[in-house]
């Protein structure tokens, strides 16, 4: 996909990889980048960057954002969480949280925006994963499982 002239939505854009993705998209010539995060206070808006409040685990927020962002041609599912602990030690809440954000959140945002992207002539969806999607690491059971599940989707 050609980034130049695209309109991108990046989830988890307030820090780390997400923030860098926003910068790289602007440098590559994206017409607009919606920088989405639960807390947008650290996102600096500009001519090309529009901060968007979005908790990807909240269906109502996803629907509201979808209704407003009708020009998206590229979705980058970057938002994620990581909890530590083995399969026998990590609390079930850690598994639930990792699945809610890393799998269901990305899936629900993709389902919401796929028709928008198609309606704009097509584009792309990118899911940021980790090497643990293919090879688990000790002490990251919930994260490993969630990234492998997203990879399988």
Short mmCIF file of C-alpha atoms in Angstrom, two decimals:
data_model
loop_
_atom_site.label_atom_id
_atom_site.label_comp_id
_atom_site.label_asym_id
_atom_site.label_seq_id
_atom_site.Cartn_x
_atom_site.Cartn_y
_atom_site.Cartn_z
CA UNK A 1 0.00 0.00 0.00
CA UNK A 2 1.20 3.48 -0.79
CA UNK A 3 1.41 5.55 2.41
CA UNK A 4 1.61 8.85 0.54
CA UNK A 5 -1.82 10.46 0.64
CA UNK A 6 -3.30 7.80 2.92
CA UNK A 7 -5.40 8.50 6.00
CA UNK A 8 -4.23 6.31 8.86
CA UNK A 9 -5.67 5.39 12.23
CA UNK A 10 -3.04 4.22 14.73
CA UNK A 11 -4.22 2.78 18.04
CA UNK A 12 -1.97 3.02 21.07
CA UNK A 13 -0.38 6.11 19.55
CA UNK A 14 0.48 7.96 22.76
CA UNK A 15 3.90 6.39 23.39
CA UNK A 16 6.55 3.93 22.26
CA UNK A 17 6.03 2.16 18.96
CA UNK A 18 2.70 3.89 18.39
CA UNK A 19 4.20 7.35 18.66
CA UNK A 20 7.00 6.32 16.28
CA UNK A 21 4.48 4.91 13.80
CA UNK A 22 2.63 8.22 13.75
CA UNK A 23 5.89 10.08 13.02
CA UNK A 24 6.91 7.59 10.32
CA UNK A 25 3.53 7.84 8.60
CA UNK A 26 3.73 11.64 8.52
CA UNK A 27 7.31 11.44 7.16
CA UNK A 28 6.15 8.97 4.50
CA UNK A 29 3.52 11.43 3.28
CA UNK A 30 0.28 10.34 4.92
CA UNK A 31 -2.33 13.04 4.39
CA UNK A 32 -3.65 12.58 7.92
CA UNK A 33 -2.89 10.35 10.89
CA UNK A 34 -5.46 9.81 13.60
CA UNK A 35 -3.41 9.14 16.73
CA UNK A 36 -5.70 7.15 19.02
CA UNK A 37 -5.21 6.28 22.69
CA UNK A 38 -7.20 6.11 25.91
CA UNK A 39 -5.25 9.15 27.13
CA UNK A 40 -4.42 11.61 24.36
CA UNK A 41 -2.87 14.25 26.63
CA UNK A 42 0.65 13.39 25.42
CA UNK A 43 -0.24 13.45 21.72
CA UNK A 44 0.67 16.65 19.94
CA UNK A 45 -1.78 17.54 17.22
CA UNK A 46 -0.68 19.19 13.99
CA UNK A 47 -1.77 19.71 10.41
CA UNK A 48 -1.29 15.98 9.79
CA UNK A 49 -1.84 14.47 13.27
CA UNK A 50 -5.26 14.40 14.94
CA UNK A 51 -5.46 13.06 18.52
CA UNK A 52 -8.43 10.72 19.05
CA UNK A 53 -9.59 9.42 22.43
CA UNK A 54 -10.26 5.70 22.06
CA UNK A 55 -10.32 2.78 24.46
CA UNK A 56 -10.32 -0.22 22.12
CA UNK A 57 -12.10 -2.34 24.74
CA UNK A 58 -15.14 -0.05 24.71
CA UNK A 59 -17.61 -0.93 21.94
CA UNK A 60 -19.48 2.36 22.27
CA UNK A 61 -16.26 4.37 21.86
CA UNK A 62 -15.27 2.30 18.83
CA UNK A 63 -18.66 2.97 17.23
CA UNK A 64 -18.49 6.69 17.99
CA UNK A 65 -14.99 7.03 16.56
CA UNK A 66 -15.97 5.02 13.48
CA UNK A 67 -18.89 7.39 12.85
CA UNK A 68 -16.52 10.38 12.92
CA UNK A 69 -13.50 9.00 11.04
CA UNK A 70 -15.04 8.27 7.67
CA UNK A 71 -11.89 8.89 5.62
CA UNK A 72 -9.61 6.14 7.01
CA UNK A 73 -7.72 4.04 4.44
CA UNK A 74 -5.13 2.41 6.74
CA UNK A 75 -5.67 0.93 10.19
CA UNK A 76 -2.71 0.06 12.39
CA UNK A 77 -3.72 -1.97 15.45
CA UNK A 78 -0.88 -1.15 17.81
CA UNK A 79 -2.59 -0.77 21.19
CA UNK A 80 -1.69 -3.55 23.57
CA UNK A 81 -0.97 -4.66 27.10
CA UNK A 82 1.53 -7.06 28.62
CA UNK A 83 1.11 -8.86 31.92
CA UNK A 84 3.79 -11.03 33.49
CA UNK A 85 3.41 -14.49 34.96
CA UNK A 86 3.45 -18.13 34.00
CA UNK A 87 0.36 -20.07 32.95
CA UNK A 88 0.14 -21.52 36.46
CA UNK A 89 0.86 -18.30 38.37
CA UNK A 90 -0.66 -15.38 36.47
CA UNK A 91 -4.16 -14.49 37.67
CA UNK A 92 -7.04 -15.18 35.30
CA UNK A 93 -7.60 -11.41 35.25
CA UNK A 94 -4.25 -11.03 33.46
CA UNK A 95 -5.38 -13.44 30.74
CA UNK A 96 -8.73 -11.68 30.46
CA UNK A 97 -7.06 -8.25 30.18
CA UNK A 98 -4.53 -9.38 27.57
CA UNK A 99 -7.22 -11.06 25.47
CA UNK A 100 -9.60 -8.09 25.84
CA UNK A 101 -7.04 -5.60 24.55
CA UNK A 102 -4.65 -7.55 22.35
CA UNK A 103 -7.23 -9.77 20.61
CA UNK A 104 -10.81 -8.57 20.99
CA UNK A 105 -9.93 -4.86 20.95
CA UNK A 106 -7.97 -5.17 17.72
CA UNK A 107 -10.62 -7.45 16.21
CA UNK A 108 -13.45 -5.05 17.08
CA UNK A 109 -11.61 -2.02 15.71
CA UNK A 110 -10.85 -3.95 12.51
CA UNK A 111 -14.47 -5.02 12.13
CA UNK A 112 -15.60 -1.42 12.62
CA UNK A 113 -13.15 0.10 10.15
CA UNK A 114 -12.98 -2.56 7.41
CA UNK A 115 -16.18 -1.21 5.78
CA UNK A 116 -14.85 2.36 6.05
CA UNK A 117 -11.58 1.36 4.36
CA UNK A 118 -13.46 -0.57 1.66
CA UNK A 119 -15.79 2.37 1.11
CA UNK A 120 -12.79 4.61 0.56
CA UNK A 121 -11.48 2.44 -2.27
CA UNK A 122 -9.51 -0.05 -0.18
CA UNK A 123 -6.34 0.19 1.81
CA UNK A 124 -4.86 -1.91 4.56
CA UNK A 125 -4.98 -3.25 8.09
CA UNK A 126 -1.81 -3.92 10.06
CA UNK A 127 -1.75 -5.82 13.35
CA UNK A 128 1.39 -5.25 15.38
CA UNK A 129 2.50 -8.49 16.94
CA UNK A 130 5.59 -9.75 18.67
CA UNK A 131 7.92 -12.68 18.19
CA UNK A 132 5.94 -14.35 20.99
CA UNK A 133 3.07 -14.76 18.54
CA UNK A 134 5.16 -17.56 17.06
CA UNK A 135 7.43 -18.64 19.92
CA UNK A 136 6.34 -18.19 23.54
CA UNK A 137 8.66 -16.74 26.17
CA UNK A 138 8.69 -17.90 29.79
CA UNK A 139 6.87 -15.64 32.24
CA UNK A 140 4.59 -14.03 29.65
CA UNK A 141 1.82 -16.63 29.37
CA UNK A 142 -1.13 -14.25 28.97
CA UNK A 143 0.74 -12.01 26.53
CA UNK A 144 2.06 -14.99 24.53
CA UNK A 145 -1.43 -16.46 24.19
CA UNK A 146 -3.00 -13.15 23.19
CA UNK A 147 -0.42 -12.35 20.52
CA UNK A 148 -0.63 -15.90 19.12
CA UNK A 149 -4.42 -15.57 18.99
CA UNK A 150 -4.19 -12.25 17.14
CA UNK A 151 -1.68 -13.78 14.71
CA UNK A 152 -4.11 -16.62 14.05
CA UNK A 153 -6.90 -14.15 13.26
#
